[in-house]
Coordinates of C-alpha atoms in Angstrom, one line a residue:
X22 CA 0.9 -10.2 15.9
X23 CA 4.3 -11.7 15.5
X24 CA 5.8 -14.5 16.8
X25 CA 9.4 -14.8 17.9
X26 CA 9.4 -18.6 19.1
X27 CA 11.9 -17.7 21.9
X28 CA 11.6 -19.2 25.2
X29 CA 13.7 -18.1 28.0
X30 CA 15.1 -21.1 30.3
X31 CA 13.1 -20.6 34.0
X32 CA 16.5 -21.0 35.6
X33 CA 18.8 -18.9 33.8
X34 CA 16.8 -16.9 31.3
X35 CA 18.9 -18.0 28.5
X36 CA 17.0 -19.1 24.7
X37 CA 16.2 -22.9 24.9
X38 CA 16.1 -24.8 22.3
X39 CA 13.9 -28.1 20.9
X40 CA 16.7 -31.2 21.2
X41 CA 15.5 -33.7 18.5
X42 CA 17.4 -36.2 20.3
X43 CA 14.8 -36.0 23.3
X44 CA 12.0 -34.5 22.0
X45 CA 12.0 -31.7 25.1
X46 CA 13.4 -28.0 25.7
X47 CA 17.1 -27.7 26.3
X48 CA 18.9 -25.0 28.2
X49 CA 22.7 -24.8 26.3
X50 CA 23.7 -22.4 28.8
X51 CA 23.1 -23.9 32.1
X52 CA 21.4 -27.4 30.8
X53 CA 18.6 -27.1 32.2
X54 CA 15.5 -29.3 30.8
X55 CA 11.9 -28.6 29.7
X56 CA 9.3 -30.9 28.5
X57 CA 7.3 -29.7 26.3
X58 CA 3.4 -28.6 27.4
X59 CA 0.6 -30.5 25.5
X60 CA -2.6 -29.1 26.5
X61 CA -5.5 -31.4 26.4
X62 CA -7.4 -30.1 23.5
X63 CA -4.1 -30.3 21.4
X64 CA -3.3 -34.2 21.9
X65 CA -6.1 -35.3 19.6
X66 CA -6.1 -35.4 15.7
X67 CA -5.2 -32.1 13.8
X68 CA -8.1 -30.7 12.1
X69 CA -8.6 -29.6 9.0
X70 CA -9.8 -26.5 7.2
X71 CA -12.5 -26.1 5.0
X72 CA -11.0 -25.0 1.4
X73 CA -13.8 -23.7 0.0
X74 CA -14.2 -20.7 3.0
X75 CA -10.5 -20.2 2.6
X76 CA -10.4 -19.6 -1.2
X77 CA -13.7 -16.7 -0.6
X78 CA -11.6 -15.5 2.5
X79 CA -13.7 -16.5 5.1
X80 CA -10.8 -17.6 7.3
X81 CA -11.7 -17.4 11.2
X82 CA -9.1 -14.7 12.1
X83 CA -8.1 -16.5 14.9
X84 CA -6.8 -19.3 11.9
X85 CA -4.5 -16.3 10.4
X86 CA -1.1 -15.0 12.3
X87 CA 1.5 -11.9 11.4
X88 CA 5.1 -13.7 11.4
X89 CA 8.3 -11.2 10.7
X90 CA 10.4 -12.0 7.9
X91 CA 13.0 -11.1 5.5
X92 CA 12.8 -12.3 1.7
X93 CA 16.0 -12.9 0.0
X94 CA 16.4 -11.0 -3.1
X95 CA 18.5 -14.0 -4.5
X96 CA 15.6 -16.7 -4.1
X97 CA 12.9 -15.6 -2.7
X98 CA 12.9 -17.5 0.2
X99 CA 10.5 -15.3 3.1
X100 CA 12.3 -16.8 6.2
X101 CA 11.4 -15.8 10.2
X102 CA 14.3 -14.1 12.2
X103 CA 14.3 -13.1 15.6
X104 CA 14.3 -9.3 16.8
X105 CA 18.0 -9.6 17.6
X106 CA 19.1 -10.4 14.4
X107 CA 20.1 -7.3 12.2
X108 CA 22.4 -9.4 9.8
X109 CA 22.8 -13.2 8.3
X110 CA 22.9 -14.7 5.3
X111 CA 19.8 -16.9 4.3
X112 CA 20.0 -20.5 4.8
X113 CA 18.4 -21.1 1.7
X114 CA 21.7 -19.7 -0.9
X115 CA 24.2 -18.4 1.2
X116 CA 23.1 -14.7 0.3
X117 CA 23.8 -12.1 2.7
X118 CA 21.0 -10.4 3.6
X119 CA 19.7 -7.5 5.7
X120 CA 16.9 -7.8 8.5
X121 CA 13.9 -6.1 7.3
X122 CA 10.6 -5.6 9.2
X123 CA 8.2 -6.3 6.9
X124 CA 5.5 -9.0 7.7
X125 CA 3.7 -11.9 6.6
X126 CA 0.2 -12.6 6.9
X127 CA -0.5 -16.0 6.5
X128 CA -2.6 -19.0 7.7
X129 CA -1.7 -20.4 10.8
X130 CA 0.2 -23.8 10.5
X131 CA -2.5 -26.8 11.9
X132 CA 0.7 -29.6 12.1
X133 CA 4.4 -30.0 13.0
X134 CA 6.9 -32.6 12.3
X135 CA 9.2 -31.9 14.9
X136 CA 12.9 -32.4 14.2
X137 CA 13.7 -36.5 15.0
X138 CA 17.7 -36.4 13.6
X139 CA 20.0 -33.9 15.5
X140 CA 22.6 -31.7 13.3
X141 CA 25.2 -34.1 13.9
X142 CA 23.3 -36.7 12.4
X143 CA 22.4 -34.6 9.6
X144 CA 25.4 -33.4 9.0
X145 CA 26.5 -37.4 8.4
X146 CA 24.3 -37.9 6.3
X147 CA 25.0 -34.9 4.1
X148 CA 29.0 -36.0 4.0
X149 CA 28.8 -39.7 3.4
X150 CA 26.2 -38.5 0.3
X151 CA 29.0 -36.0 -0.6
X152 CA 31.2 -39.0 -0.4
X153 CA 29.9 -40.9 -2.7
X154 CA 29.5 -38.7 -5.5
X155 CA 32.5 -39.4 -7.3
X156 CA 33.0 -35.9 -9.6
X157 CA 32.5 -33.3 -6.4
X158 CA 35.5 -31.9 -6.2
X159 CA 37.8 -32.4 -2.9
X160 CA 37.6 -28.8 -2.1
X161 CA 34.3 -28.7 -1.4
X162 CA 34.1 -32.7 -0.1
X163 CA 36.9 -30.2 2.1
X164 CA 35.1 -27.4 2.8
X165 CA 31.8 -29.0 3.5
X166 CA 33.3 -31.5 6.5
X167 CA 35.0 -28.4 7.8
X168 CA 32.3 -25.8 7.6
X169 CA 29.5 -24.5 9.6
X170 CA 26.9 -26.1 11.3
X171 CA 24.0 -27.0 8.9
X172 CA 20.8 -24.7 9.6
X173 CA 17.4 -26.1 10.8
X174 CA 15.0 -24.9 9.0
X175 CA 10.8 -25.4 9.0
X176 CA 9.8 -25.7 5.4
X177 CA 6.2 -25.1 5.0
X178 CA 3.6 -27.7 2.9
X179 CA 0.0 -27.7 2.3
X180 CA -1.8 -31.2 2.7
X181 CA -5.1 -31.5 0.9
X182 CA -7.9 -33.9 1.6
X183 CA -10.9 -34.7 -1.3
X184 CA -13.4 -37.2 -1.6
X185 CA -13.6 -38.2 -5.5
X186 CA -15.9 -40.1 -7.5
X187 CA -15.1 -40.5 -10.9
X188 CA -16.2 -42.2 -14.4
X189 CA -15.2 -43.1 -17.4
X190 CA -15.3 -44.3 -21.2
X191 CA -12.6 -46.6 -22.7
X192 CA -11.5 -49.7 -24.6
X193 CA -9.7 -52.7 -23.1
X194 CA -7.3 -54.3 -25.2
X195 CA -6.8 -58.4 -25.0
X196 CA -3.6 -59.5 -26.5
X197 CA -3.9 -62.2 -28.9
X198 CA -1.3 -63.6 -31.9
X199 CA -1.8 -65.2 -35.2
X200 CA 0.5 -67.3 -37.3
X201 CA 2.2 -65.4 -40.5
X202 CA 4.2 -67.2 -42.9
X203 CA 7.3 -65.0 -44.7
X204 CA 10.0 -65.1 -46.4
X205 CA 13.7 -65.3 -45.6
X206 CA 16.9 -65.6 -47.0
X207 CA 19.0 -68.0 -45.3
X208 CA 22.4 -68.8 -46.8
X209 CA 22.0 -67.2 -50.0
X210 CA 18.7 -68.9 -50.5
X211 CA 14.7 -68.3 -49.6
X212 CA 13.6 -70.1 -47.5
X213 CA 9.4 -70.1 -45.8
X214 CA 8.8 -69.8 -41.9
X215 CA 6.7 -68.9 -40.1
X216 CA 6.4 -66.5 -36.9
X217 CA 3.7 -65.0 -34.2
X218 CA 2.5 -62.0 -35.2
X219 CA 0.9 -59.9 -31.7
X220 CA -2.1 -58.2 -32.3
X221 CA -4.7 -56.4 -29.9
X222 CA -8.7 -57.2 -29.6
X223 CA -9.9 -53.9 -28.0
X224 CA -13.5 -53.9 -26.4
X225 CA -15.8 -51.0 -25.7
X226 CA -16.3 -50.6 -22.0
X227 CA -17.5 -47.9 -19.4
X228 CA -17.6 -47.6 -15.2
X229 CA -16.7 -46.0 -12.2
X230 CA -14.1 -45.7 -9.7
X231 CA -14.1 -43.9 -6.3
X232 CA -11.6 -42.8 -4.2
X233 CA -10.8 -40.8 -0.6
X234 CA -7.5 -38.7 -1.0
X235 CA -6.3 -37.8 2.4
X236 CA -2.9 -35.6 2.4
X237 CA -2.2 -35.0 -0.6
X238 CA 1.4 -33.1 0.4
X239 CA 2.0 -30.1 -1.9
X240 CA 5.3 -27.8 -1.4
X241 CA 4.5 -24.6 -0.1
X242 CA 7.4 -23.1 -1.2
X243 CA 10.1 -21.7 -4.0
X244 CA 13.3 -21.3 -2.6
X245 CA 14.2 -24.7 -3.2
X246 CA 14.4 -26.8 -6.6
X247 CA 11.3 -28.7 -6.4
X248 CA 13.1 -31.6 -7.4
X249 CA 15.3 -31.8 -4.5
X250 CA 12.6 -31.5 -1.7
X251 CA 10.4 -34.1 -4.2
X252 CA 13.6 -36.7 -3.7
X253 CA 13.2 -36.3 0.4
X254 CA 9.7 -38.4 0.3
X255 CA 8.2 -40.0 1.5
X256 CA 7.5 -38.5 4.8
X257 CA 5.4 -40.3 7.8
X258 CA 3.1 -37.8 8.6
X259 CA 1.1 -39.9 11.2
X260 CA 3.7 -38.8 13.2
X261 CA 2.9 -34.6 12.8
X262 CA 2.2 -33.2 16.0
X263 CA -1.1 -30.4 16.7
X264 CA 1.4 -27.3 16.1
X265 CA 3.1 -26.0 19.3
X266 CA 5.1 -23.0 19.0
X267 CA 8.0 -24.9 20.9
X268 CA 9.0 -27.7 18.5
X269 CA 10.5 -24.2 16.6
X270 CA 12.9 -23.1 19.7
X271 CA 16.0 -23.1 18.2
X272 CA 15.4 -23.6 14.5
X273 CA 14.1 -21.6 11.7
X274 CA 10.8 -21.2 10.0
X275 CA 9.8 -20.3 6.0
X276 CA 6.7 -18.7 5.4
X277 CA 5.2 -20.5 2.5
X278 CA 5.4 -18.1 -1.1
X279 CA 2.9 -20.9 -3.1
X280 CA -0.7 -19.8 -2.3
X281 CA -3.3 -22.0 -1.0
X282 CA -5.4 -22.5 -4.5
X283 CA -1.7 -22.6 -6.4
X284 CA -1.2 -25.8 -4.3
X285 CA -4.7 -27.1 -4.6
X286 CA -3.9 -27.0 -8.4
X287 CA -1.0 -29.4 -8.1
X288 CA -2.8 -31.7 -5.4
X289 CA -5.3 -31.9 -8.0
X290 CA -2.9 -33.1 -10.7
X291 CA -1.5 -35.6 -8.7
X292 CA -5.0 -36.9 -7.8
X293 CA -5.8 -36.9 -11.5
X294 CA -2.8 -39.5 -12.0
X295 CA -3.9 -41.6 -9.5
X296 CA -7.3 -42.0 -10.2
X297 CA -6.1 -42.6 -14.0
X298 CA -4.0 -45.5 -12.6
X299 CA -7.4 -46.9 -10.9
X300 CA -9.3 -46.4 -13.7
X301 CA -6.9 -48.7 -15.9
X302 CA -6.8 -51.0 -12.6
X303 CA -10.8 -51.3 -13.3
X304 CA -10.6 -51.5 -17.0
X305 CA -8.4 -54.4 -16.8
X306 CA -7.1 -56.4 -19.9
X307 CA -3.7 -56.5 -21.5
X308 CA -3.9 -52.8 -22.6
X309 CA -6.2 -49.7 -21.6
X310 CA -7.4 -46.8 -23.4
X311 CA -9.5 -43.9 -21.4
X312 CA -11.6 -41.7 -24.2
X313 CA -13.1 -39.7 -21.6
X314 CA -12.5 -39.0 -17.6
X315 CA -14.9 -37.4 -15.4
X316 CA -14.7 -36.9 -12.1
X317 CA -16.5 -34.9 -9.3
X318 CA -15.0 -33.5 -6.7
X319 CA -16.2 -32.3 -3.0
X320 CA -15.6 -32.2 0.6
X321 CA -12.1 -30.7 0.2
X322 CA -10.3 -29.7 3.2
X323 CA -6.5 -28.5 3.9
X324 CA -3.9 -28.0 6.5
X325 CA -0.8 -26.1 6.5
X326 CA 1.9 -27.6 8.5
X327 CA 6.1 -27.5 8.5
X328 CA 8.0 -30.3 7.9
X329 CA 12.2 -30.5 9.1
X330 CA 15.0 -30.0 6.8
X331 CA 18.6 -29.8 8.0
X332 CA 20.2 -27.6 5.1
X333 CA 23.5 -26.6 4.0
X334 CA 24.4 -23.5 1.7
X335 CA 28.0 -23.1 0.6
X336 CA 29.4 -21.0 -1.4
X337 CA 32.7 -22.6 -3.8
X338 CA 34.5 -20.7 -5.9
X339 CA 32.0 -17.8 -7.0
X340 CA 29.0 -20.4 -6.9
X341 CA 26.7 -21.4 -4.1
X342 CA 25.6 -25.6 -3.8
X343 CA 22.9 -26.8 -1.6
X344 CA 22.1 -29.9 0.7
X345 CA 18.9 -31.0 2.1
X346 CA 18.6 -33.5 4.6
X347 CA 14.9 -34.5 5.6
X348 CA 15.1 -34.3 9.4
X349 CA 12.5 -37.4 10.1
X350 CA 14.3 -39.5 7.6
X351 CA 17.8 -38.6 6.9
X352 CA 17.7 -38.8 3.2
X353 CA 19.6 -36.4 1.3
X354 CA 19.4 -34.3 -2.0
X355 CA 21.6 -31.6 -3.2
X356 CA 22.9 -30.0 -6.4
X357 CA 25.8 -32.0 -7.6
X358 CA 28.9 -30.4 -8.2
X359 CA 31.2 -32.0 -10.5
X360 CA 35.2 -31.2 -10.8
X361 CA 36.4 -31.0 -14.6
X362 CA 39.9 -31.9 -13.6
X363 CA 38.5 -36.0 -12.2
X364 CA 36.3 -35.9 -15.1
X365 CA 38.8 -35.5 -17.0
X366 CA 41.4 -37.6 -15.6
X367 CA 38.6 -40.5 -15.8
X368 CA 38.4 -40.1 -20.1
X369 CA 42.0 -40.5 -20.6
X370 CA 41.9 -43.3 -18.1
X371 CA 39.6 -44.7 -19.9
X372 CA 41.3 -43.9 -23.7
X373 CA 44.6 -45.9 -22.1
X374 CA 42.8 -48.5 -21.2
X375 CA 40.6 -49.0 -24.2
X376 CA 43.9 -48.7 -25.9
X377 CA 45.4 -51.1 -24.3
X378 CA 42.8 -53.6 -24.6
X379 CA 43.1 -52.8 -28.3
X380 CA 46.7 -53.3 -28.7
X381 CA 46.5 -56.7 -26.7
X382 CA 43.4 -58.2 -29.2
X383 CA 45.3 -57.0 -32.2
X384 CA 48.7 -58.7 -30.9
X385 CA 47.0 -61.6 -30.4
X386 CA 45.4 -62.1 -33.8

């Protein structure tokens, strides 16, 4: 199937929308206001999927939906659009691009973090971080303050769950110094002192460590540089809501482009760091060493849900910068632009005034 996410007002017929600032349905035609429906088996906790029966693709196909989307040629991004679009650009670079009707089967999202910051208070956010970046230049300072509304878009995550139990061989290392005595000239002449020399003790030692991972987040997607959507952590995601078609009136969605097991390979290398870090908690000591690290894993399970970015694509002289906002949080990432004329203003500032520091040390000699 595909779904549009459009829902016509009751009194007008007009597309509502999800307001952040109220957390319900609003009619911009004739203002008319809808709560949102939260059936009863929808209000508890969001359940998770068994990853194993996922990865032999023995997904319940009531867990799997069609969704209509376009990919941008430019970055990739697989973005929803409604059947009346025929024309945009994509949120994601600025690109123009053409509606297409292909399709994209995917697992069904199991969470939502519906939008908490309206555009306005995105777009704040975005322009006092703009503002403080001292080498953007004013034109696009300019041009961003001035331009279009920023675009709410749905960018879609994979959490993973795993229960862990490692162990391990290493050596803890016990700091200890001893008293050298050397040589030195001082004044022309050797003289004898002494000084404290460190030096490590390391012990043999072996055990275990255990450890519950529950959401593990892992970007679903590649449109974005990972390290901006990385910076927007941390997000609370106590507060993701069962998903509900609704929370998307109005906005944007992304159909994710990074695979479940892709993802599960990442979630696993961040739960490798962390259970390194326990395992040097356990070893203890001054200094740790880890000679070998095994761990067994089981009872992993997975979600996919969409978390809320309020983004911004301009294009500046012949190249195209991007702002994300996390839409819970209100933090804010983008590609820096720098303008070669302040740079450069700012190195013969600084050549004057290094010279004139000079002249004033040498005049005073």
């Amino acid at each position: 199937m595909t779904e549009e996410h459009r829902f016509p007002c009751d009194v007008c017929g007009a597309d509502m929308r999800f307001e952040p600032s109220t957390g319900a349905l609003n009619c911009d035609h004739c203002g008319a206001v809808e709560t949102i429906d939260v059936s009863p088996w929808d209000s508890g906790a969001i359940k998770e999927m068994d990853f194993d029966r996922a990865i032999a693709a023995n997904v319940p196909e009531s867990d799997m939906e069609e969704v209509r989307v376009t990919k941008c040629e430019n970055c990739g991004a697989q973005v929803e659009f409604h059947d009346e679009d025929h024309a945009t650009e994509c949120p994601f670079c600025a690109t123009p691009v053409v509606i297409g009707t292909g399709v994209h089967r995917h697992i069904k999202p199991r969470g939502v973090l519906p939008f908490a910051l309206t555009e306005k208070q995105g777009r704040t956010a975005m322009t006092d971080w703009l503002g403080r970046l001292w080498f953007a230049p004013n034109g696009l300072k300019k041009y961003a303050r001035a331009g279009r509304q920023l675009q709410g878009i749905y960018v879609p995550y994979w959490t993973y769950d795993a229960d862990t139990k490692s162990k391990y061989r290493g050596k803890r290392g016990t700091i200890y110094y001893v008293t050298k005595t050397v040589r030195v000239m001082v004044d022309g002449k050797p003289q004898t002192r002494t000084k404290q020399v460190q030096k490590i003790r390391w012990t043999p030692v072996s055990g275990r460590v255990a450890r519950f991972f529950d959401d593990v987040l892992v970007l679903a997607s590649t449109s974005l540089p990972k390290k901006y959507t990385d910076a927007l952590a941390p997000w609370d995601l106590s507060a993701l809501e069962p998903y509900n078609a609704e929370y998307l009136a109005g906005f944007r969605a992304e159909g994710y482009s990074v695979d479940l097991e892709t993802g599960y390979t990442e979630a696993r290398e961040i739960m490798r760091r962390r259970i390194v870090r326990d395992v040097k908690f356990d070893i203890g000591g001054d200094r740790q060493q880890i000679d070998h690290l095994e761990t067994a894993v089981k009872d992993v399970t997975f979600k996919h849900v969409l978390l809320p970015v309020w983004m911004a694509a301009y294009k500046y002289r012949g190249k195209t910068y991007r702002f994300v906002v996390n839409a819970q949080t209100g933090s804010v990432k983008g590609e820096r632009p720098y303008s070669a004329w302040k740079i450069a203003f700012a190195a013969i500032t600084a050549a004057i005034v290094a010279a004139i520091i000079a002249a004033i040390y040498y005049n005073t000699q």
